[in-house]
Coordinates of C-alpha atoms in Angstrom, one line a residue:
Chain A
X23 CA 155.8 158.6 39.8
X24 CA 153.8 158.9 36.6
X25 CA 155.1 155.3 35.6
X26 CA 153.8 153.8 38.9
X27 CA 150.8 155.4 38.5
X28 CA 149.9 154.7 35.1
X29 CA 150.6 151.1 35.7
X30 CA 148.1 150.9 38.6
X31 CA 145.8 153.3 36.7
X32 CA 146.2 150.3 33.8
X33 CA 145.4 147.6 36.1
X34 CA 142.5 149.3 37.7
X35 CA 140.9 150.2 34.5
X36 CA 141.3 146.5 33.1
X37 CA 140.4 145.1 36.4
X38 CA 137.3 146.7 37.4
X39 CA 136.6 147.9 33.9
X40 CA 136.8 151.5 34.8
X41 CA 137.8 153.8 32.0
X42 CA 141.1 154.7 32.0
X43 CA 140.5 158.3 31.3
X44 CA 138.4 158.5 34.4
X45 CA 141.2 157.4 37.2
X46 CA 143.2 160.4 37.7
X47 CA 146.4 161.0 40.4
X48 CA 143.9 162.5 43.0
X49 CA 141.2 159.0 42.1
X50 CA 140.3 157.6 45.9
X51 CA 140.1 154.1 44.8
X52 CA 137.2 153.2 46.7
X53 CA 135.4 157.0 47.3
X54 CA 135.9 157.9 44.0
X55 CA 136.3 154.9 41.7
X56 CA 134.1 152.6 44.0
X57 CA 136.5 149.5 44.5
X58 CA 135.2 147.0 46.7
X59 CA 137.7 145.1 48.7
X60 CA 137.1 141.7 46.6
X61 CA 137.8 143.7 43.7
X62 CA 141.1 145.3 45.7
X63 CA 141.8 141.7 45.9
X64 CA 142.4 141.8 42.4
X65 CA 144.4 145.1 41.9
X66 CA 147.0 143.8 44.8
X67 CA 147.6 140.6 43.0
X68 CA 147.9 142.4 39.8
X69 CA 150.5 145.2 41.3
X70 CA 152.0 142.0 43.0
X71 CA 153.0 140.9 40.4
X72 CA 154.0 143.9 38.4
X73 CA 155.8 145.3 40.9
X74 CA 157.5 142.4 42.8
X75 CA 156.3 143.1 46.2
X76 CA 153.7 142.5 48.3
X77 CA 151.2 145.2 49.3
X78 CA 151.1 145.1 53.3
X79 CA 147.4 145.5 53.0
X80 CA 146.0 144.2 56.1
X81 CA 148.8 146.6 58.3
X82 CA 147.0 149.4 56.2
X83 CA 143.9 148.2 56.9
X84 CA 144.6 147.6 60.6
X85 CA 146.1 151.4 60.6
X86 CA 143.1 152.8 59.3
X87 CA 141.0 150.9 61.8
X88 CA 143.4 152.3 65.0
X89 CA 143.1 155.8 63.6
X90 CA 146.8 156.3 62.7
X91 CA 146.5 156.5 58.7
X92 CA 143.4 157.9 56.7
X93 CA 142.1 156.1 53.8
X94 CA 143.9 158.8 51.8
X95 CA 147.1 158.2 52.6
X96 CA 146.9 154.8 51.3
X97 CA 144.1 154.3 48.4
X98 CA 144.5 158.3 46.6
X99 CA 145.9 156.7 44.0
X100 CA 149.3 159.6 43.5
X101 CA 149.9 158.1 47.3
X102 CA 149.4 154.6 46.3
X103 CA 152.2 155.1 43.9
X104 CA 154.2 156.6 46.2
X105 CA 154.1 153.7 48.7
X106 CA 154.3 151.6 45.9
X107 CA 157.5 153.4 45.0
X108 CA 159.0 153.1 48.1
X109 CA 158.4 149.3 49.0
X110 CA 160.1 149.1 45.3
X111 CA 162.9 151.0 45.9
X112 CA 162.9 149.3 49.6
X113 CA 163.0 145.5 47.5
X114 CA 166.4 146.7 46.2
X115 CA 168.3 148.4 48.9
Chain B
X26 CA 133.2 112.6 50.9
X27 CA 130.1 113.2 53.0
X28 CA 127.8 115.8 51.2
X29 CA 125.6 116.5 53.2
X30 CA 127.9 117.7 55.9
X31 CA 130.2 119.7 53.2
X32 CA 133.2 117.0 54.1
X33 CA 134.1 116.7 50.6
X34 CA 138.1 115.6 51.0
X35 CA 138.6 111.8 52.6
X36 CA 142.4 112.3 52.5
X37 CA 145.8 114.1 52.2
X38 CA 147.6 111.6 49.8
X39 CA 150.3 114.7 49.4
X40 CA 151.8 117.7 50.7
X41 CA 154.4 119.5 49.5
X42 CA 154.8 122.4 52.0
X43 CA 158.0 123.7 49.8
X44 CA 156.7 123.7 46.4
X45 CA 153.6 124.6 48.3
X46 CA 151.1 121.7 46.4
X47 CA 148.5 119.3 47.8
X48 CA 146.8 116.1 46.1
X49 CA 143.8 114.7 48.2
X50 CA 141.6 112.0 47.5
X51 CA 138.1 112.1 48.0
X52 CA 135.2 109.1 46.7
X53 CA 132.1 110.3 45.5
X54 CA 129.6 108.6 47.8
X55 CA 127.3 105.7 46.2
X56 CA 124.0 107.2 47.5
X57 CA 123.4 111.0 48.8
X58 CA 119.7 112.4 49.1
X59 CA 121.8 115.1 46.6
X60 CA 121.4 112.7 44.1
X61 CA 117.5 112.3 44.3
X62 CA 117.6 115.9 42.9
X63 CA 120.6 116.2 41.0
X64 CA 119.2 114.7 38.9
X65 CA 116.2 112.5 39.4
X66 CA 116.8 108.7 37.1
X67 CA 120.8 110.1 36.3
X68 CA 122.7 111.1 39.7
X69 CA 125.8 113.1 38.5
X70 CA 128.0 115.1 41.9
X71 CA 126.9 118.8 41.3
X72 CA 129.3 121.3 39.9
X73 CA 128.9 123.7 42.4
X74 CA 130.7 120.5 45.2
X75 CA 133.3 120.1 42.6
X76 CA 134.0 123.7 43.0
X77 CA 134.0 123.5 46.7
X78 CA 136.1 120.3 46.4
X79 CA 138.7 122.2 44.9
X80 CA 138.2 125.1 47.4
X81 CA 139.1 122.8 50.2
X82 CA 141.8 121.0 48.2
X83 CA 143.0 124.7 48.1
X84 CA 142.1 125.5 51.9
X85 CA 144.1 122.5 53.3
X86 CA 147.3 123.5 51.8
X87 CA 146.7 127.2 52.8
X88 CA 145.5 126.1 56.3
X89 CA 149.2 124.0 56.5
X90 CA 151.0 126.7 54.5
X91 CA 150.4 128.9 57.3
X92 CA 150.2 126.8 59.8
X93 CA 146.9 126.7 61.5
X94 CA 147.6 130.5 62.3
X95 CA 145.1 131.8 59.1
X96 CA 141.6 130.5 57.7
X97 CA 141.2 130.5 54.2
X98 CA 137.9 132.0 53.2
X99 CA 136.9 131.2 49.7
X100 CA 136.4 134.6 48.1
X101 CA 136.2 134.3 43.9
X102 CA 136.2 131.8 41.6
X103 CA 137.6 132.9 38.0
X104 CA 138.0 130.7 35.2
X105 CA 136.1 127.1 36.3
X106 CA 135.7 124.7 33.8
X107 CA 133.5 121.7 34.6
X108 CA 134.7 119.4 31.8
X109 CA 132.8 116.4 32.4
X110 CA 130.1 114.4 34.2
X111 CA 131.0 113.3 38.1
X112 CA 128.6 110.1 39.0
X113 CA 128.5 108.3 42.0
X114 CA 131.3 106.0 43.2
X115 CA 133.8 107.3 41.8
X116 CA 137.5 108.7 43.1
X117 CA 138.9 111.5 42.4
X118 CA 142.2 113.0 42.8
X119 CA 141.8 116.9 43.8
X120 CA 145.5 118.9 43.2
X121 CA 146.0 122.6 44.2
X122 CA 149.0 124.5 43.9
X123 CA 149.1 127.9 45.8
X124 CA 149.6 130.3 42.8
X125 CA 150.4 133.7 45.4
X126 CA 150.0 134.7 48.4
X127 CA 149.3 138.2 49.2
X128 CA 148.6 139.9 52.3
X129 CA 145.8 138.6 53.8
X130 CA 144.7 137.0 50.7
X131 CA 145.9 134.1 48.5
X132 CA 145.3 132.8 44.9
X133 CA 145.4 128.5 43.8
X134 CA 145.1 126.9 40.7
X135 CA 143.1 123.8 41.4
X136 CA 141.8 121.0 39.5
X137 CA 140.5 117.4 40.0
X138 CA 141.0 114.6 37.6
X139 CA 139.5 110.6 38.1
X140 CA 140.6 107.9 36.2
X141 CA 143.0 109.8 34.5
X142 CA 141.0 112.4 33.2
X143 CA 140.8 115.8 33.9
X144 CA 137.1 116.6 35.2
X145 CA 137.1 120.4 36.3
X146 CA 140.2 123.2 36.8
X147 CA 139.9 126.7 38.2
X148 CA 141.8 129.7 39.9
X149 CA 140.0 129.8 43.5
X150 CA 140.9 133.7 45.4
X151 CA 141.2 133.3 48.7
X152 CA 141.0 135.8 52.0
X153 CA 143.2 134.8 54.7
X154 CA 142.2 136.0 58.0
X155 CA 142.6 134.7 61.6
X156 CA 140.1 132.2 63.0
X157 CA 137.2 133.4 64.1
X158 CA 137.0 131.9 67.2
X159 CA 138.8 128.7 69.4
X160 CA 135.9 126.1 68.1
X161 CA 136.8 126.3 64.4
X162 CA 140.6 126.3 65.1
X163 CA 139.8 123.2 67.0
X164 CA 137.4 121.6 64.9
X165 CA 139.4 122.5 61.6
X166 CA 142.9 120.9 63.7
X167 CA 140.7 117.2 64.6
X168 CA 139.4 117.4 60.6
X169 CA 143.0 117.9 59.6
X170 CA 144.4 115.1 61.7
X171 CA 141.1 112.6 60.4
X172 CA 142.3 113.5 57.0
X173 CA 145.7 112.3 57.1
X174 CA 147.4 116.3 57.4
X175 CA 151.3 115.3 57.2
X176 CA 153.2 116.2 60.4
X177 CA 155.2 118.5 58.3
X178 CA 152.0 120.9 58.8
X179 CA 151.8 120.7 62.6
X180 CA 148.4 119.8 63.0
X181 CA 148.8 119.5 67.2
X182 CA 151.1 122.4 67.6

């Protein structure tokens, strides 16, 4: 997990030029750390590209908007690695 | 090209739908009031149309890519270089190759070259979201068929 995470904490921080000492586990990427979603447009491309898959951000997004996922589930950044994880470890099965 | 009406690619010379690249060909018109102001005594095609020239270079080949089911919304420019001067009459050849594409969003490397030079390059972000209603789709399919959109990108179906 820590990997994951320090990865996307890397990308945010170089992307948004947020120190890196700032984005923590528990960071909400936009409550906390203020992303805007042109500047999300940035971090997906980046963990794209890192990671080899391809963030299913607009079934999030829709998910959030039909009240079936919170925010939190998806942009907490300790759950952003974990999704990230699994669509990894979902690439190679 | 017609400026005034934002129409800035004449024609689809090439679509490559696997390799996912597009070269159009667009003539920069002899006379535009544009030109009165930009700049009075030395008309030169603004920098800011090259970009969007590029941006529908891009557009096209998202808009067949994902056949007429997505608009392309331009979203961030990063890295434009305008390298030299643009003037009236002449042709340019505008290329675009689709660099990622995302979910719900997509990144192109475009650039435009005439007479064998290169005259601007930059990497255009794009949001890809559905149309926004039945008059663009229909508008954006009879532009696509004026401007020569291969059949591989099914412009009527």
């Amino acid at each position: 997990m820590s990997s994951t995470f320090d990865t996307i904490a890397n990308i945010i921080a170089e992307t948004c030029d947020i120190p890196r000492e700032t984005i923590t586990p528990e960071s909400h990427a936009i409550n906390d750390l203020g992303i805007d979603s042109l500047d999300f447009l940035d971090i997906a491309f980046a963990i794209d590209k890192a990671f080899g898959i391809k963030l299913p951000l607009e079934q999030w997004t829709q998910e959030v908007n039909d009240g079936k996922a919170t925010t939190d589930q998806y942009f907490v950044l300790k759950n952003l690695s974990a999704r990230i994880d699994e669509l990894v470890a979902a690439k190679g099965a | 090209m017609r400026l005034e009406y934002f129409q800035l690619i004449d024609r689809i010379v090439d679509l490559n739908l696997t390799g996912l690249t597009i070269r159009c060909e667009a003539t920069v018109p002899t006379a535009s009031t544009i030109f009165e102001g930009h700049f009075p005594g030395y008309p030169l095609m603004p920098g800011v149309l090259l970009i969007e020239t590029m941006a529908q270079t891009s557009g096209w080949l998202l808009v067949a890519a994902n056949r007429f089911e997505r608009m392309p919304f331009l979203a961030a420019v990063k890295d434009a270089k305008l390298r030299t001067f643009v003037t009236p009459g002449q042709v340019l050849s505008a290329n675009a190759a689709l660099k990622h594409e995302g979910s719900g969003y997509a990144i192109a490397e475009a650039n435009i070259a005439a007479d064998g030079n290169s005259v601007c390059d930059a990497t255009l972000t794009f949001s890809l979201i559905e149309f926004p209603n039945a008059e663009m789709h229909k508008r954006m399919r009879e532009t696509a068929a004026n401007i020569g959109l291969p059949t591989g990108a099914p412009a009527d179906g």
